[in-house]
CSV table of C-alpha atoms in Angstrom, one decimal:
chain,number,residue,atom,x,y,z
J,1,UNK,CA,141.3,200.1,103.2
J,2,UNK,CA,143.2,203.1,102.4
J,3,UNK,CA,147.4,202.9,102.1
J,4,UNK,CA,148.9,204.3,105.2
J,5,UNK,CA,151.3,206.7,102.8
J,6,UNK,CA,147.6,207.9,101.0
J,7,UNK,CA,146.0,208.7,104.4
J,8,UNK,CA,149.2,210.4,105.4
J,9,UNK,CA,149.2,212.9,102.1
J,10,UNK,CA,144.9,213.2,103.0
J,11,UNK,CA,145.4,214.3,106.2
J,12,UNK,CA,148.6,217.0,105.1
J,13,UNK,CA,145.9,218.8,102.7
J,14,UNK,CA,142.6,218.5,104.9
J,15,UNK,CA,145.5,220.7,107.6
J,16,UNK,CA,146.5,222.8,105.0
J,17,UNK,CA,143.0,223.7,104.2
J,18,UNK,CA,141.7,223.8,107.9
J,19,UNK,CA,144.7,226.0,108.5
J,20,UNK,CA,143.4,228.6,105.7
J,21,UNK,CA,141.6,231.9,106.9
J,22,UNK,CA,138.2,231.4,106.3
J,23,UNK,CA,134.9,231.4,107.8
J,24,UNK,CA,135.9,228.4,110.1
J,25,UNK,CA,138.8,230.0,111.0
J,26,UNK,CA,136.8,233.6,112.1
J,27,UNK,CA,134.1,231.6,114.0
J,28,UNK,CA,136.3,229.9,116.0
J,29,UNK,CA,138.8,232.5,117.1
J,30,UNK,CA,135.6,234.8,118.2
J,31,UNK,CA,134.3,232.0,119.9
J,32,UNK,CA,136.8,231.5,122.2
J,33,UNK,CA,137.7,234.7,123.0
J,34,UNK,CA,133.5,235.3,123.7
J,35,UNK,CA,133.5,232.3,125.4
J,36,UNK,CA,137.0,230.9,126.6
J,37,UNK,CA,138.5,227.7,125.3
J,38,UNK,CA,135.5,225.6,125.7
J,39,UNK,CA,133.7,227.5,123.8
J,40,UNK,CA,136.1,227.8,121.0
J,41,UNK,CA,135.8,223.9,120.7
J,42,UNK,CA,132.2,223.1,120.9
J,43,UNK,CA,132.4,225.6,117.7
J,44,UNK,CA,135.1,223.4,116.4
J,45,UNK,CA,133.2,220.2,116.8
J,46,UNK,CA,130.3,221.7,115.5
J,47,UNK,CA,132.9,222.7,112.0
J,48,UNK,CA,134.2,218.7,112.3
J,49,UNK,CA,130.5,217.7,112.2
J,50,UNK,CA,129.7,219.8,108.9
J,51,UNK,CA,132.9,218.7,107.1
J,52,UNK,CA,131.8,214.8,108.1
J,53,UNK,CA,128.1,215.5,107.1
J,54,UNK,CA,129.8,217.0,103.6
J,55,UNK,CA,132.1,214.0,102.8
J,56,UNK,CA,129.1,211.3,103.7
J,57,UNK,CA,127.1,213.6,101.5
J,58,UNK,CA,129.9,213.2,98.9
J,59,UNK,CA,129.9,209.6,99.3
J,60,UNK,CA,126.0,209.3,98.7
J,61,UNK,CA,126.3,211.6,95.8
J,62,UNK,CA,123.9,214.1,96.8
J,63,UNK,CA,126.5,217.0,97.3
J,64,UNK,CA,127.4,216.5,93.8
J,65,UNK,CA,124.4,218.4,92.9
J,66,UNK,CA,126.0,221.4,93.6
J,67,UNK,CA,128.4,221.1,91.4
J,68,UNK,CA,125.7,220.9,88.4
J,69,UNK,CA,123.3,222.9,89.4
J,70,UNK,CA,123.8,226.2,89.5
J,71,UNK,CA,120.5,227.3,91.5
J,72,UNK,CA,121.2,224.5,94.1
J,73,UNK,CA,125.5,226.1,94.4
J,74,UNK,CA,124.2,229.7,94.7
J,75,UNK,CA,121.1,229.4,97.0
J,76,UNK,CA,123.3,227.6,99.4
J,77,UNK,CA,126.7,230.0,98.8
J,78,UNK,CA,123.9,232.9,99.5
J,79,UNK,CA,122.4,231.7,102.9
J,80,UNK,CA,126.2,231.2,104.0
J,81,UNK,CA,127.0,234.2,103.2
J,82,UNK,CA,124.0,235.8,104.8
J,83,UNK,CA,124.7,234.1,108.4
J,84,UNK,CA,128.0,235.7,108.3
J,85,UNK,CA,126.8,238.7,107.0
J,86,UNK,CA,124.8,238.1,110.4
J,87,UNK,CA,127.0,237.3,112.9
J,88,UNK,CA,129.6,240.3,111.7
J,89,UNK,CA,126.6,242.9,112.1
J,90,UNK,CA,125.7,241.2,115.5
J,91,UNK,CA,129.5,241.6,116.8
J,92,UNK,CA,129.1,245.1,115.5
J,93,UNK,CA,125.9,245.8,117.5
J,94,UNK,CA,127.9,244.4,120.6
J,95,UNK,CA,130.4,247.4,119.6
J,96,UNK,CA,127.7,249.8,119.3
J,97,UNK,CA,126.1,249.2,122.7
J,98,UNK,CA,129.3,248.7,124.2
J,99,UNK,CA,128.8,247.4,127.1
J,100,UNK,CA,131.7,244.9,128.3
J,101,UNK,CA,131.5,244.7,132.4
J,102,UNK,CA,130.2,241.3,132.2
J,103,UNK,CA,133.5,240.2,130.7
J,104,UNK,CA,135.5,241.2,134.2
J,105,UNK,CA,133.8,237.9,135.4
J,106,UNK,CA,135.5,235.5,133.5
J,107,UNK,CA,133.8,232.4,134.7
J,108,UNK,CA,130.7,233.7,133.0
J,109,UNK,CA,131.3,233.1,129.3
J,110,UNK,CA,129.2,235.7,126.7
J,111,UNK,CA,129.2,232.6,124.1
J,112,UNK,CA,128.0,229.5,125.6
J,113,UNK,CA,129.1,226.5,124.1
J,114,UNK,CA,125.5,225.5,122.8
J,115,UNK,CA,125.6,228.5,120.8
J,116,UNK,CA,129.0,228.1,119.7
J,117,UNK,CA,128.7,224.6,118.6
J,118,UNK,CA,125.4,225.6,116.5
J,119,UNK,CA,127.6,228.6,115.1
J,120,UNK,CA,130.6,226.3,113.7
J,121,UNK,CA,128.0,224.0,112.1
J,122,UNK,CA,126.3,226.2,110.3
J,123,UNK,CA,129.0,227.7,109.1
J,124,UNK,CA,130.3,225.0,107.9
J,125,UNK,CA,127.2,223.3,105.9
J,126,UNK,CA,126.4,226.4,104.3
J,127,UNK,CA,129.6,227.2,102.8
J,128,UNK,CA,129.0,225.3,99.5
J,129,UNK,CA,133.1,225.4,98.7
J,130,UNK,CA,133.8,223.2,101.3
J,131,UNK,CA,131.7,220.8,99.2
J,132,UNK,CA,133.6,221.6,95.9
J,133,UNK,CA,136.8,220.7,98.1
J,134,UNK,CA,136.2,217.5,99.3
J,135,UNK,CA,134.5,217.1,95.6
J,136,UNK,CA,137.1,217.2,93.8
J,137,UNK,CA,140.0,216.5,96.1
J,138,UNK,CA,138.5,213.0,97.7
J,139,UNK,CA,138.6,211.1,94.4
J,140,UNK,CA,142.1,211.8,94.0
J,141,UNK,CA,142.1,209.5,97.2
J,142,UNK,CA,140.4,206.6,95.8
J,143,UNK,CA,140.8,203.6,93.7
J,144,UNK,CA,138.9,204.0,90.8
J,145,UNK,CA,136.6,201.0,92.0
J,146,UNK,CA,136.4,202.8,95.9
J,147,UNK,CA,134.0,200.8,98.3
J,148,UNK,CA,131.6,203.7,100.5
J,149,UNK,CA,133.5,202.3,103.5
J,150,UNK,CA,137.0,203.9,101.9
J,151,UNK,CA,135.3,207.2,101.3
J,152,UNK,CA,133.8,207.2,104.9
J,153,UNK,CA,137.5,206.2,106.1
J,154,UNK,CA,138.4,209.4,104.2
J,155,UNK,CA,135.8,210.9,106.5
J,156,UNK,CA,136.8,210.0,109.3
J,157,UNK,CA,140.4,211.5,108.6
J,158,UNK,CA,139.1,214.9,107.5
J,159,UNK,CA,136.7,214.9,110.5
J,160,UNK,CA,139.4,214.1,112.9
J,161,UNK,CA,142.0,216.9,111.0
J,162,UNK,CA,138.9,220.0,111.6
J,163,UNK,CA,138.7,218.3,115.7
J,164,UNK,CA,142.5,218.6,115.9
J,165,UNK,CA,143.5,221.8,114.4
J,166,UNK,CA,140.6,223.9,115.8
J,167,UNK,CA,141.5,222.3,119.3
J,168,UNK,CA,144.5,223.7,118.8
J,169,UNK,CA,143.4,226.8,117.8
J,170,UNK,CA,141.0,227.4,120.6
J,171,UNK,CA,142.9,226.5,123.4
J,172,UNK,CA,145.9,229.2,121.7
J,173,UNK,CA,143.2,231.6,121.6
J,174,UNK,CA,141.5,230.7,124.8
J,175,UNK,CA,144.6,230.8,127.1
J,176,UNK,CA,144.8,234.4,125.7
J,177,UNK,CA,141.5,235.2,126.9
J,178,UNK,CA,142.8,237.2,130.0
J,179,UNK,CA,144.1,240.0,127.3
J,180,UNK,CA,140.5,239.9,125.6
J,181,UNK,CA,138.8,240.4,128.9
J,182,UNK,CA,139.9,244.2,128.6
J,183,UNK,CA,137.0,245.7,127.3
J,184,UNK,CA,138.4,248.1,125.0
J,185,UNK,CA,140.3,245.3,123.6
J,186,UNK,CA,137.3,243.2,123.2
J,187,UNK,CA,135.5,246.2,121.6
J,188,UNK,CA,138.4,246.1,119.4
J,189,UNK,CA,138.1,242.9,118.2
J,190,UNK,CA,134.7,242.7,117.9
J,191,UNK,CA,135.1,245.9,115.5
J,192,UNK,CA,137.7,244.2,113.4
J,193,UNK,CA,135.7,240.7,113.6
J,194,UNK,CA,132.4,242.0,112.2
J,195,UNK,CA,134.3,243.5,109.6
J,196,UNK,CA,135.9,240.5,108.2
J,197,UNK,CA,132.9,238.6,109.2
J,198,UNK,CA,130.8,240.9,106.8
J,199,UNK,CA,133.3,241.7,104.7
J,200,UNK,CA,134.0,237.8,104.4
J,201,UNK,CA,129.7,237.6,103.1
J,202,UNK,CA,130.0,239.8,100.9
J,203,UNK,CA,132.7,238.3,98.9
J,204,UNK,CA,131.4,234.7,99.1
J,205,UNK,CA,128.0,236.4,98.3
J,206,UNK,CA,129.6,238.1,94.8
J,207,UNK,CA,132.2,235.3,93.8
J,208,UNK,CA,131.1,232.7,91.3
């Protein structure tokens, strides 16, 4: 088992890194303001799902690949990059047609939490760096003769750190979502959203 004062220091960096503005970050803030609290959530679980599929993967050895292949790193950083690239021009399409009356209903949320889940983990598995994170930050963790069941503990922590922070964040954003219903706010922020959103492909797209 892992030393209660090593799990502590574990969980303190998987928070600082949640905590980071990042892709994660973008999809769950414009998932609960779309679609309330709930919403925001499901696209959280669906982030805590990809970061424990990354660190099993870790544990089995078969994300290491991307850290030696170059083709196998950049095909995956490239679709990433393209399903943000996606979801920015789709909140600026919402922008262009601008049509916000359905948001005066608030029980009916424009994001349900189906799509929102499927948002968060896709996100998530096809941003390569989280990979390169847990790479090289979990064996920093471990004794140098580490059982799998350690590294899954690991898991476990880093899982429960993305369900715990972006709960937090969705239900801050959520509770805010009477402000959002406004639609020229909410054309706002879907104006400044796909821009990061985009902007945010295009520099994953272009970094090594």
């Amino acid at each position: 088992m892992i030393s209660g004062a090593t799990a502590l220091s574990f969980v303190l960096i998987c928070l600082l890194g949640a905590m980071a503005p990042g892709p994660d970050f973008l999809v769950v803030t414009r998932s609960a303001i779309l679609g309330g609290r709930k919403a925001g959530v499901a696209a959280g679980l669906g982030i805590a799902l990809g970061v424990f599929v990354w660190v099993v993967a870790i544990a089995l050895g078969v994300a290491a690949i991307l850290t030696v292949s170059a083709i196998a790193f950049t095909v995956v950083k490239l679709i990433g990059a393209a399903y943000l690239i996606y979801l920015g021009v789709k909140a600026w399409l919402a922008v262009r047609r601008g049509d916000y009356s359905e948001l005066k209903d608030k029980a009916t949320p424009v994001v349900s939490t189906r799509e929102a889940f499927r948002q968060g983990l896709l996100t998530n598995l096809l941003n390569p760096k989280v990979a390169v994170f847990f790479l090289a930050l979990i064996p920093q963790f471990l004794p140098h003769s580490a059982s799998t069941a350690q590294t899954l503990q690991l898991a476990v922590l880093a899982t429960t750190v993305a369900v715990v922070w972006t709960f937090t964040l969705a239900t801050l954003v959520g509770s805010l979502r009477r402000f959002f219903s406004s639609g020229r706010v909410r054309r706002g922020m879907d104006a400044v959203m796909g821009t990061f959103l985009v902007g945010l492909g295009i520099k994953v797209a272009v970094q090594n």
